[in-house]
JSON list of C-alpha atoms in Angstrom, two decimals:
[
{"chain": "A", "resi": 65, "resn": "MET", "atom": "CA", "xyz": [1.81, 40.34, -10.86]},
{"chain": "A", "resi": 66, "resn": "SER", "atom": "CA", "xyz": [2.70, 41.48, -14.37]},
{"chain": "A", "resi": 67, "resn": "ALA", "atom": "CA", "xyz": [6.02, 43.13, -15.23]},
{"chain": "A", "resi": 68, "resn": "ASN", "atom": "CA", "xyz": [4.21, 46.43, -15.91]},
{"chain": "A", "resi": 69, "resn": "SER", "atom": "CA", "xyz": [2.44, 46.28, -12.54]},
{"chain": "A", "resi": 70, "resn": "ARG", "atom": "CA", "xyz": [5.72, 45.64, -10.73]},
{"chain": "A", "resi": 71, "resn": "LEU", "atom": "CA", "xyz": [7.31, 48.58, -12.53]},
{"chain": "A", "resi": 72, "resn": "ILE", "atom": "CA", "xyz": [4.44, 50.91, -11.60]},
{"chain": "A", "resi": 73, "resn": "THR", "atom": "CA", "xyz": [4.54, 49.77, -7.97]},
{"chain": "A", "resi": 74, "resn": "ARG", "atom": "CA", "xyz": [8.29, 50.25, -7.84]},
{"chain": "A", "resi": 75, "resn": "ARG", "atom": "CA", "xyz": [8.12, 53.76, -9.26]},
{"chain": "A", "resi": 76, "resn": "ASN", "atom": "CA", "xyz": [5.32, 54.72, -6.88]},
{"chain": "A", "resi": 77, "resn": "LEU", "atom": "CA", "xyz": [7.34, 53.49, -3.89]},
{"chain": "A", "resi": 78, "resn": "ILE", "atom": "CA", "xyz": [10.41, 55.50, -4.87]},
{"chain": "A", "resi": 79, "resn": "ALA", "atom": "CA", "xyz": [8.26, 58.56, -5.54]},
{"chain": "A", "resi": 80, "resn": "ALA", "atom": "CA", "xyz": [6.61, 58.21, -2.14]},
{"chain": "A", "resi": 81, "resn": "ALA", "atom": "CA", "xyz": [9.98, 57.92, -0.43]},
{"chain": "A", "resi": 82, "resn": "THR", "atom": "CA", "xyz": [11.30, 61.01, -2.19]},
{"chain": "A", "resi": 83, "resn": "THR", "atom": "CA", "xyz": [8.16, 62.99, -1.33]},
{"chain": "A", "resi": 84, "resn": "SER", "atom": "CA", "xyz": [8.43, 61.91, 2.30]},
{"chain": "A", "resi": 85, "resn": "LEU", "atom": "CA", "xyz": [12.03, 63.13, 2.42]},
{"chain": "A", "resi": 86, "resn": "VAL", "atom": "CA", "xyz": [11.12, 66.53, 1.02]},
{"chain": "A", "resi": 87, "resn": "MET", "atom": "CA", "xyz": [8.32, 66.93, 3.57]},
{"chain": "A", "resi": 88, "resn": "ALA", "atom": "CA", "xyz": [10.23, 65.57, 6.57]},
{"chain": "A", "resi": 89, "resn": "GLN", "atom": "CA", "xyz": [13.69, 67.05, 6.03]},
{"chain": "A", "resi": 90, "resn": "PRO", "atom": "CA", "xyz": [14.10, 70.84, 5.80]},
{"chain": "A", "resi": 91, "resn": "LEU", "atom": "CA", "xyz": [16.48, 72.13, 3.17]},
{"chain": "A", "resi": 92, "resn": "ILE", "atom": "CA", "xyz": [19.95, 72.88, 4.50]},
{"chain": "A", "resi": 93, "resn": "SER", "atom": "CA", "xyz": [20.79, 76.53, 4.05]},
{"chain": "A", "resi": 94, "resn": "PHE", "atom": "CA", "xyz": [23.87, 78.45, 5.09]},
{"chain": "A", "resi": 95, "resn": "SER", "atom": "CA", "xyz": [24.56, 82.15, 4.96]},
{"chain": "A", "resi": 96, "resn": "SER", "atom": "CA", "xyz": [27.38, 83.27, 2.66]},
{"chain": "A", "resi": 97, "resn": "ALA", "atom": "CA", "xyz": [28.55, 85.37, 5.57]},
{"chain": "A", "resi": 98, "resn": "ALA", "atom": "CA", "xyz": [29.02, 82.33, 7.81]},
{"chain": "A", "resi": 99, "resn": "ALA", "atom": "CA", "xyz": [32.28, 82.45, 9.71]},
{"chain": "A", "resi": 100, "resn": "THR", "atom": "CA", "xyz": [33.04, 78.77, 9.29]},
{"chain": "A", "resi": 101, "resn": "ARG", "atom": "CA", "xyz": [32.92, 76.38, 6.37]},
{"chain": "A", "resi": 102, "resn": "LEU", "atom": "CA", "xyz": [31.54, 72.86, 6.39]},
{"chain": "A", "resi": 103, "resn": "GLN", "atom": "CA", "xyz": [34.07, 70.09, 6.79]},
{"chain": "A", "resi": 104, "resn": "PRO", "atom": "CA", "xyz": [34.28, 67.85, 3.70]},
{"chain": "A", "resi": 105, "resn": "THR", "atom": "CA", "xyz": [33.13, 64.26, 4.01]},
{"chain": "A", "resi": 106, "resn": "PRO", "atom": "CA", "xyz": [36.19, 62.03, 4.60]},
{"chain": "A", "resi": 107, "resn": "GLN", "atom": "CA", "xyz": [37.60, 60.27, 1.55]},
{"chain": "A", "resi": 108, "resn": "GLN", "atom": "CA", "xyz": [37.74, 56.47, 1.79]},
{"chain": "A", "resi": 109, "resn": "THR", "atom": "CA", "xyz": [38.91, 53.75, -0.56]},
{"chain": "A", "resi": 110, "resn": "LYS", "atom": "CA", "xyz": [36.64, 52.35, -3.26]},
{"chain": "A", "resi": 111, "resn": "GLY", "atom": "CA", "xyz": [37.88, 48.92, -2.23]},
{"chain": "A", "resi": 112, "resn": "PRO", "atom": "CA", "xyz": [38.46, 45.96, -4.53]},
{"chain": "A", "resi": 113, "resn": "PHE", "atom": "CA", "xyz": [34.80, 45.46, -5.45]},
{"chain": "A", "resi": 114, "resn": "TYR", "atom": "CA", "xyz": [33.85, 48.63, -7.31]},
{"chain": "A", "resi": 115, "resn": "PRO", "atom": "CA", "xyz": [31.37, 47.42, -9.97]},
{"chain": "A", "resi": 116, "resn": "THR", "atom": "CA", "xyz": [32.95, 46.29, -13.22]},
{"chain": "A", "resi": 117, "resn": "GLN", "atom": "CA", "xyz": [29.85, 46.96, -15.29]},
{"chain": "A", "resi": 118, "resn": "TRP", "atom": "CA", "xyz": [26.90, 49.34, -15.11]},
{"chain": "A", "resi": 119, "resn": "ALA", "atom": "CA", "xyz": [24.73, 47.81, -17.83]},
{"chain": "A", "resi": 120, "resn": "GLY", "atom": "CA", "xyz": [21.16, 46.71, -17.23]},
{"chain": "A", "resi": 121, "resn": "ASP", "atom": "CA", "xyz": [19.18, 47.64, -14.13]},
{"chain": "A", "resi": 122, "resn": "ILE", "atom": "CA", "xyz": [21.23, 50.28, -12.28]},
{"chain": "A", "resi": 123, "resn": "ASP", "atom": "CA", "xyz": [18.56, 52.61, -10.89]},
{"chain": "A", "resi": 124, "resn": "ASN", "atom": "CA", "xyz": [18.23, 53.76, -7.27]},
{"chain": "A", "resi": 125, "resn": "ASP", "atom": "CA", "xyz": [16.10, 50.78, -6.18]},
{"chain": "A", "resi": 126, "resn": "LEU", "atom": "CA", "xyz": [18.45, 47.89, -5.38]},
{"chain": "A", "resi": 127, "resn": "VAL", "atom": "CA", "xyz": [15.77, 45.74, -3.75]},
{"chain": "A", "resi": 128, "resn": "THR", "atom": "CA", "xyz": [14.16, 44.63, -7.01]},
{"chain": "A", "resi": 129, "resn": "VAL", "atom": "CA", "xyz": [15.77, 43.69, -10.30]},
{"chain": "A", "resi": 130, "resn": "THR", "atom": "CA", "xyz": [14.07, 43.94, -13.68]},
{"chain": "A", "resi": 131, "resn": "GLY", "atom": "CA", "xyz": [13.19, 40.46, -14.94]},
{"chain": "A", "resi": 132, "resn": "VAL", "atom": "CA", "xyz": [13.65, 38.76, -11.54]},
{"chain": "A", "resi": 133, "resn": "ASP", "atom": "CA", "xyz": [10.49, 37.71, -9.68]},
{"chain": "A", "resi": 134, "resn": "THR", "atom": "CA", "xyz": [12.01, 37.58, -6.19]},
{"chain": "A", "resi": 135, "resn": "ARG", "atom": "CA", "xyz": [13.10, 40.68, -4.30]},
{"chain": "A", "resi": 136, "resn": "ALA", "atom": "CA", "xyz": [16.25, 41.02, -2.24]},
{"chain": "A", "resi": 137, "resn": "MET", "atom": "CA", "xyz": [16.48, 39.32, 1.14]},
{"chain": "A", "resi": 138, "resn": "GLY", "atom": "CA", "xyz": [17.15, 41.41, 4.23]},
{"chain": "A", "resi": 139, "resn": "LYS", "atom": "CA", "xyz": [15.78, 44.54, 5.92]},
{"chain": "A", "resi": 140, "resn": "VAL", "atom": "CA", "xyz": [14.83, 47.26, 3.45]},
{"chain": "A", "resi": 141, "resn": "LEU", "atom": "CA", "xyz": [16.75, 50.48, 4.01]},
{"chain": "A", "resi": 142, "resn": "HIS", "atom": "CA", "xyz": [16.07, 53.87, 2.44]},
{"chain": "A", "resi": 143, "resn": "ILE", "atom": "CA", "xyz": [19.13, 56.13, 2.33]},
{"chain": "A", "resi": 144, "resn": "GLN", "atom": "CA", "xyz": [18.52, 59.79, 1.55]},
{"chain": "A", "resi": 145, "resn": "GLY", "atom": "CA", "xyz": [20.42, 63.03, 1.84]},
{"chain": "A", "resi": 146, "resn": "GLN", "atom": "CA", "xyz": [21.88, 66.10, 0.19]},
{"chain": "A", "resi": 147, "resn": "ILE", "atom": "CA", "xyz": [25.11, 66.77, -1.65]},
{"chain": "A", "resi": 148, "resn": "LEU", "atom": "CA", "xyz": [26.59, 70.15, -0.68]},
{"chain": "A", "resi": 149, "resn": "ASP", "atom": "CA", "xyz": [29.82, 72.06, -1.07]},
{"chain": "A", "resi": 150, "resn": "VAL", "atom": "CA", "xyz": [31.82, 73.46, 1.86]},
{"chain": "A", "resi": 151, "resn": "ARG", "atom": "CA", "xyz": [29.87, 76.75, 1.65]},
{"chain": "A", "resi": 152, "resn": "GLY", "atom": "CA", "xyz": [26.59, 74.88, 2.08]},
{"chain": "A", "resi": 153, "resn": "ALA", "atom": "CA", "xyz": [25.51, 75.35, -1.53]},
{"chain": "A", "resi": 154, "resn": "ARG", "atom": "CA", "xyz": [23.34, 72.53, -2.89]},
{"chain": "A", "resi": 155, "resn": "LEU", "atom": "CA", "xyz": [24.82, 70.62, -5.82]},
{"chain": "A", "resi": 156, "resn": "PRO", "atom": "CA", "xyz": [22.24, 69.56, -8.43]},
{"chain": "A", "resi": 157, "resn": "ASP", "atom": "CA", "xyz": [22.92, 67.12, -11.28]},
{"chain": "A", "resi": 158, "resn": "THR", "atom": "CA", "xyz": [25.49, 65.27, -9.17]},
{"chain": "A", "resi": 159, "resn": "MET", "atom": "CA", "xyz": [25.98, 61.57, -9.93]},
{"chain": "A", "resi": 160, "resn": "VAL", "atom": "CA", "xyz": [25.76, 59.35, -6.86]},
{"chain": "A", "resi": 161, "resn": "GLU", "atom": "CA", "xyz": [26.69, 55.66, -7.03]},
{"chain": "A", "resi": 162, "resn": "ILE", "atom": "CA", "xyz": [26.45, 53.05, -4.29]},
{"chain": "A", "resi": 163, "resn": "TRP", "atom": "CA", "xyz": [27.46, 49.39, -4.05]},
{"chain": "A", "resi": 164, "resn": "GLN", "atom": "CA", "xyz": [27.41, 46.88, -1.20]},
{"chain": "A", "resi": 165, "resn": "VAL", "atom": "CA", "xyz": [27.13, 43.23, -0.25]},
{"chain": "A", "resi": 166, "resn": "ASP", "atom": "CA", "xyz": [23.85, 41.33, -0.43]},
{"chain": "A", "resi": 167, "resn": "ASN", "atom": "CA", "xyz": [22.24, 39.61, 2.56]},
{"chain": "A", "resi": 168, "resn": "ASN", "atom": "CA", "xyz": [24.76, 36.75, 2.17]},
{"chain": "A", "resi": 169, "resn": "GLY", "atom": "CA", "xyz": [27.71, 39.13, 2.45]},
{"chain": "A", "resi": 170, "resn": "VAL", "atom": "CA", "xyz": [28.60, 38.89, -1.27]},
{"chain": "A", "resi": 171, "resn": "TYR", "atom": "CA", "xyz": [29.37, 41.70, -3.73]},
{"chain": "A", "resi": 172, "resn": "LEU", "atom": "CA", "xyz": [28.08, 41.64, -7.29]},
{"chain": "A", "resi": 173, "resn": "HIS", "atom": "CA", "xyz": [31.63, 41.45, -8.61]},
{"chain": "A", "resi": 174, "resn": "PRO", "atom": "CA", "xyz": [33.50, 38.73, -10.54]},
{"chain": "A", "resi": 175, "resn": "ASN", "atom": "CA", "xyz": [36.39, 38.73, -8.07]},
{"chain": "A", "resi": 176, "resn": "ASP", "atom": "CA", "xyz": [34.27, 38.20, -4.96]},
{"chain": "A", "resi": 177, "resn": "ASN", "atom": "CA", "xyz": [34.63, 34.46, -4.62]},
{"chain": "A", "resi": 178, "resn": "ARG", "atom": "CA", "xyz": [35.16, 34.37, -0.86]},
{"chain": "A", "resi": 179, "resn": "GLY", "atom": "CA", "xyz": [33.93, 30.98, 0.29]},
{"chain": "A", "resi": 180, "resn": "ASN", "atom": "CA", "xyz": [32.40, 30.31, -3.13]},
{"chain": "A", "resi": 181, "resn": "ARG", "atom": "CA", "xyz": [29.15, 31.89, -2.00]},
{"chain": "A", "resi": 182, "resn": "ARG", "atom": "CA", "xyz": [26.67, 32.79, -4.72]},
{"chain": "A", "resi": 183, "resn": "VAL", "atom": "CA", "xyz": [25.45, 36.32, -5.27]},
{"chain": "A", "resi": 184, "resn": "GLU", "atom": "CA", "xyz": [21.74, 36.80, -4.68]},
{"chain": "A", "resi": 185, "resn": "LYS", "atom": "CA", "xyz": [19.88, 37.22, -7.98]},
{"chain": "A", "resi": 186, "resn": "GLY", "atom": "CA", "xyz": [17.16, 39.36, -6.44]},
{"chain": "A", "resi": 187, "resn": "PHE", "atom": "CA", "xyz": [19.58, 42.06, -5.29]},
{"chain": "A", "resi": 188, "resn": "GLN", "atom": "CA", "xyz": [20.78, 44.71, -7.73]},
{"chain": "A", "resi": 189, "resn": "GLY", "atom": "CA", "xyz": [24.13, 45.08, -5.98]},
{"chain": "A", "resi": 190, "resn": "ARG", "atom": "CA", "xyz": [24.83, 48.60, -7.21]},
{"chain": "A", "resi": 191, "resn": "GLY", "atom": "CA", "xyz": [22.81, 51.66, -8.07]},
{"chain": "A", "resi": 192, "resn": "ARG", "atom": "CA", "xyz": [23.18, 55.07, -9.64]},
{"chain": "A", "resi": 193, "resn": "THR", "atom": "CA", "xyz": [21.14, 58.26, -9.49]},
{"chain": "A", "resi": 194, "resn": "GLN", "atom": "CA", "xyz": [21.47, 62.03, -9.90]},
{"chain": "A", "resi": 195, "resn": "THR", "atom": "CA", "xyz": [20.63, 64.72, -7.39]},
{"chain": "A", "resi": 196, "resn": "ASP", "atom": "CA", "xyz": [17.65, 66.99, -8.01]},
{"chain": "A", "resi": 197, "resn": "ARG", "atom": "CA", "xyz": [17.75, 70.78, -8.12]},
{"chain": "A", "resi": 198, "resn": "ASP", "atom": "CA", "xyz": [18.11, 70.90, -4.32]},
{"chain": "A", "resi": 199, "resn": "GLY", "atom": "CA", "xyz": [21.03, 68.47, -4.31]},
{"chain": "A", "resi": 200, "resn": "ARG", "atom": "CA", "xyz": [18.92, 65.63, -2.93]},
{"chain": "A", "resi": 201, "resn": "TYR", "atom": "CA", "xyz": [19.35, 61.94, -3.70]},
{"chain": "A", "resi": 202, "resn": "SER", "atom": "CA", "xyz": [17.67, 58.74, -2.51]},
{"chain": "A", "resi": 203, "resn": "PHE", "atom": "CA", "xyz": [18.24, 54.98, -2.68]},
{"chain": "A", "resi": 204, "resn": "ARG", "atom": "CA", "xyz": [16.19, 51.97, -1.66]},
{"chain": "A", "resi": 205, "resn": "THR", "atom": "CA", "xyz": [18.45, 49.10, -0.69]},
{"chain": "A", "resi": 206, "resn": "ILE", "atom": "CA", "xyz": [18.90, 46.60, 2.15]},
{"chain": "A", "resi": 207, "resn": "ARG", "atom": "CA", "xyz": [20.74, 47.07, 5.40]},
{"chain": "A", "resi": 208, "resn": "PRO", "atom": "CA", "xyz": [24.19, 45.56, 4.71]},
{"chain": "A", "resi": 209, "resn": "VAL", "atom": "CA", "xyz": [25.55, 42.70, 6.79]},
{"chain": "A", "resi": 210, "resn": "ALA", "atom": "CA", "xyz": [29.04, 42.31, 8.20]},
{"chain": "A", "resi": 211, "resn": "TYR", "atom": "CA", "xyz": [31.55, 39.98, 6.57]},
{"chain": "A", "resi": 212, "resn": "PRO", "atom": "CA", "xyz": [34.99, 38.80, 7.73]},
{"chain": "A", "resi": 213, "resn": "GLY", "atom": "CA", "xyz": [37.17, 41.82, 8.42]},
{"chain": "A", "resi": 214, "resn": "ARG", "atom": "CA", "xyz": [34.51, 44.47, 7.83]},
{"chain": "A", "resi": 215, "resn": "THR", "atom": "CA", "xyz": [31.67, 46.06, 9.72]},
{"chain": "A", "resi": 216, "resn": "PRO", "atom": "CA", "xyz": [28.42, 46.71, 7.78]},
{"chain": "A", "resi": 217, "resn": "HIS", "atom": "CA", "xyz": [28.92, 49.54, 5.30]},
{"chain": "A", "resi": 218, "resn": "ILE", "atom": "CA", "xyz": [27.79, 50.98, 1.97]},
{"chain": "A", "resi": 219, "resn": "HIS", "atom": "CA", "xyz": [30.23, 52.37, -0.59]},
{"chain": "A", "resi": 220, "resn": "PHE", "atom": "CA", "xyz": [29.52, 55.76, -2.17]},
{"chain": "A", "resi": 221, "resn": "HIS", "atom": "CA", "xyz": [31.08, 57.43, -5.20]},
{"chain": "A", "resi": 222, "resn": "VAL", "atom": "CA", "xyz": [30.02, 61.02, -5.89]},
{"chain": "A", "resi": 223, "resn": "LYS", "atom": "CA", "xyz": [30.86, 63.17, -8.92]},
{"chain": "A", "resi": 224, "resn": "ALA", "atom": "CA", "xyz": [29.59, 66.73, -9.27]},
{"chain": "A", "resi": 225, "resn": "PRO", "atom": "CA", "xyz": [30.17, 68.73, -12.48]},
{"chain": "A", "resi": 226, "resn": "GLY", "atom": "CA", "xyz": [33.52, 70.49, -12.38]},
{"chain": "A", "resi": 227, "resn": "ARG", "atom": "CA", "xyz": [34.58, 68.94, -9.06]},
{"chain": "A", "resi": 228, "resn": "ARG", "atom": "CA", "xyz": [36.91, 66.16, -7.98]},
{"chain": "A", "resi": 229, "resn": "ALA", "atom": "CA", "xyz": [35.09, 62.89, -7.38]},
{"chain": "A", "resi": 230, "resn": "LEU", "atom": "CA", "xyz": [34.70, 61.59, -3.83]},
{"chain": "A", "resi": 231, "resn": "SER", "atom": "CA", "xyz": [34.69, 57.95, -2.77]},
{"chain": "A", "resi": 232, "resn": "THR", "atom": "CA", "xyz": [33.60, 57.25, 0.79]},
{"chain": "A", "resi": 233, "resn": "GLN", "atom": "CA", "xyz": [31.75, 54.71, 2.94]},
{"chain": "A", "resi": 234, "resn": "LEU", "atom": "CA", "xyz": [28.67, 54.90, 5.13]},
{"chain": "A", "resi": 235, "resn": "TYR", "atom": "CA", "xyz": [28.56, 53.10, 8.49]},
{"chain": "A", "resi": 236, "resn": "PHE", "atom": "CA", "xyz": [25.81, 52.38, 11.01]},
{"chain": "A", "resi": 237, "resn": "LYS", "atom": "CA", "xyz": [25.43, 53.55, 14.59]},
{"chain": "A", "resi": 238, "resn": "GLY", "atom": "CA", "xyz": [25.61, 50.83, 17.21]},
{"chain": "A", "resi": 239, "resn": "GLU", "atom": "CA", "xyz": [27.30, 48.14, 15.11]},
{"chain": "A", "resi": 240, "resn": "THR", "atom": "CA", "xyz": [29.68, 46.22, 17.38]},
{"chain": "A", "resi": 241, "resn": "LYS", "atom": "CA", "xyz": [32.24, 45.66, 14.60]},
{"chain": "A", "resi": 242, "resn": "ASN", "atom": "CA", "xyz": [32.70, 49.42, 14.18]},
{"chain": "A", "resi": 243, "resn": "LYS", "atom": "CA", "xyz": [35.18, 49.14, 17.06]},
{"chain": "A", "resi": 244, "resn": "THR", "atom": "CA", "xyz": [37.44, 46.72, 15.17]},
{"chain": "A", "resi": 245, "resn": "ASP", "atom": "CA", "xyz": [36.97, 47.81, 11.55]},
{"chain": "A", "resi": 246, "resn": "TRP", "atom": "CA", "xyz": [40.36, 49.15, 10.43]},
{"chain": "A", "resi": 247, "resn": "LEU", "atom": "CA", "xyz": [39.03, 51.49, 7.75]},
{"chain": "A", "resi": 248, "resn": "PHE", "atom": "CA", "xyz": [36.43, 53.01, 10.03]},
{"chain": "A", "resi": 249, "resn": "LYS", "atom": "CA", "xyz": [38.83, 53.43, 12.95]},
{"chain": "A", "resi": 250, "resn": "ASN", "atom": "CA", "xyz": [41.34, 55.20, 10.71]},
{"chain": "A", "resi": 251, "resn": "ALA", "atom": "CA", "xyz": [38.84, 57.61, 9.15]},
{"chain": "A", "resi": 252, "resn": "GLY", "atom": "CA", "xyz": [39.94, 60.32, 11.62]},
{"chain": "A", "resi": 253, "resn": "ASN", "atom": "CA", "xyz": [38.97, 61.42, 15.10]},
{"chain": "A", "resi": 254, "resn": "ALA", "atom": "CA", "xyz": [35.57, 60.75, 16.66]},
{"chain": "A", "resi": 255, "resn": "GLU", "atom": "CA", "xyz": [34.08, 63.95, 15.23]},
{"chain": "A", "resi": 256, "resn": "THR", "atom": "CA", "xyz": [35.25, 63.07, 11.72]},
{"chain": "A", "resi": 257, "resn": "ARG", "atom": "CA", "xyz": [34.05, 59.46, 11.97]},
{"chain": "A", "resi": 258, "resn": "ALA", "atom": "CA", "xyz": [30.64, 60.70, 13.07]},
{"chain": "A", "resi": 259, "resn": "LYS", "atom": "CA", "xyz": [30.19, 62.23, 9.62]},
{"chain": "A", "resi": 260, "resn": "LEU", "atom": "CA", "xyz": [30.25, 58.71, 8.16]},
{"chain": "A", "resi": 261, "resn": "ILE", "atom": "CA", "xyz": [27.58, 57.26, 10.46]},
{"chain": "A", "resi": 262, "resn": "THR", "atom": "CA", "xyz": [23.82, 57.04, 10.00]},
{"chain": "A", "resi": 263, "resn": "ASP", "atom": "CA", "xyz": [21.28, 56.00, 12.62]},
{"chain": "A", "resi": 264, "resn": "PRO", "atom": "CA", "xyz": [18.38, 54.40, 10.71]},
{"chain": "A", "resi": 265, "resn": "GLN", "atom": "CA", "xyz": [14.87, 54.85, 12.07]},
{"chain": "A", "resi": 266, "resn": "PRO", "atom": "CA", "xyz": [11.59, 52.98, 11.35]},
{"chain": "A", "resi": 267, "resn": "TYR", "atom": "CA", "xyz": [9.99, 54.00, 8.04]},
{"chain": "A", "resi": 268, "resn": "ASP", "atom": "CA", "xyz": [6.71, 52.12, 8.26]},
{"chain": "A", "resi": 269, "resn": "GLN", "atom": "CA", "xyz": [4.72, 55.09, 6.97]},
{"chain": "A", "resi": 270, "resn": "VAL", "atom": "CA", "xyz": [6.25, 54.45, 3.53]},
{"chain": "A", "resi": 271, "resn": "GLU", "atom": "CA", "xyz": [7.13, 50.75, 3.64]},
{"chain": "A", "resi": 272, "resn": "ALA", "atom": "CA", "xyz": [6.23, 48.29, 6.38]},
{"chain": "A", "resi": 273, "resn": "GLY", "atom": "CA", "xyz": [9.28, 46.99, 8.25]},
{"chain": "A", "resi": 274, "resn": "ALA", "atom": "CA", "xyz": [11.70, 49.32, 6.43]},
{"chain": "A", "resi": 275, "resn": "GLN", "atom": "CA", "xyz": [14.17, 51.80, 7.90]},
{"chain": "A", "resi": 276, "resn": "ILE", "atom": "CA", "xyz": [15.39, 55.19, 6.74]},
{"chain": "A", "resi": 277, "resn": "GLY", "atom": "CA", "xyz": [18.82, 56.74, 7.25]},
{"chain": "A", "resi": 278, "resn": "GLN", "atom": "CA", "xyz": [20.15, 60.21, 6.45]},
{"chain": "A", "resi": 279, "resn": "PHE", "atom": "CA", "xyz": [23.56, 60.74, 4.88]},
{"chain": "A", "resi": 280, "resn": "ASP", "atom": "CA", "xyz": [24.54, 64.25, 3.74]},
{"chain": "A", "resi": 281, "resn": "ILE", "atom": "CA", "xyz": [27.79, 64.47, 1.78]},
{"chain": "A", "resi": 282, "resn": "ILE", "atom": "CA", "xyz": [30.03, 67.56, 1.65]},
{"chain": "A", "resi": 283, "resn": "LEU", "atom": "CA", "xyz": [32.33, 67.93, -1.37]},
{"chain": "A", "resi": 284, "resn": "ALA", "atom": "CA", "xyz": [35.53, 69.95, -1.16]}
]
C-alpha cells in the first residue's frame, strides 16, 4: 500500500469514528437554572513520562505512525468524549493530549529504561487534538497494559482557553490491579473514582476487533 493510500485510509477511519460518536452519543445539555453543578474531573499527576517532544506525527491516531509500515500491537481502542465546564457548557477549541505505554509496557520517553525494553516503533506513544464546536474529541489508540506498580491507564492533559490546565488519568472497569494501584485508590471516594473509569464496548461497526470507551472531562 502506498503512503498516500495509507493516509487516506487513516483519515477515513478517524472520520468514521467521529461520525459514529456524533450519531450514537447525544449532546450533553444542562439548564442554566440547574440546582447543582457538575463535579470537576479529579486532578492527577502527569507522572515522570510526560512527552519531552511533540515534533513529527502527533495526531489523534496513535495506532499508525507516518513513515512506519507496521501498526501498533495490541487491541485497538477508540476513546471519545466531551470537554465541559461545571455548568455543563461545551468547551470548543480545547487542546487534549494523551500519552501511554505501548503493548510492551514502555513509554515513548528517554527516561523509560525499565528493564531495557525497547519502545515499539509502530506506536505513536502520544497524541494531540482539539475539541470541535460541541466540545468533542476523539483518539484512536490501543488498550494500555499494566506494568509493575500500575494498573492500565491513559494520561490526559487538557487546556481550554482562559482556564487552568487539568492533568488526569483514565482507568478501565474490571481491571484487577485497580484494587492495588496507589494513584487510583487515592483519587477520592468511590463516586469520585468512578469519574475516571471507562467501560469499553465492542466497536466492530467501525473497526473489526476494536473497542470504544467514553470519557467526558469536566473542567473547573
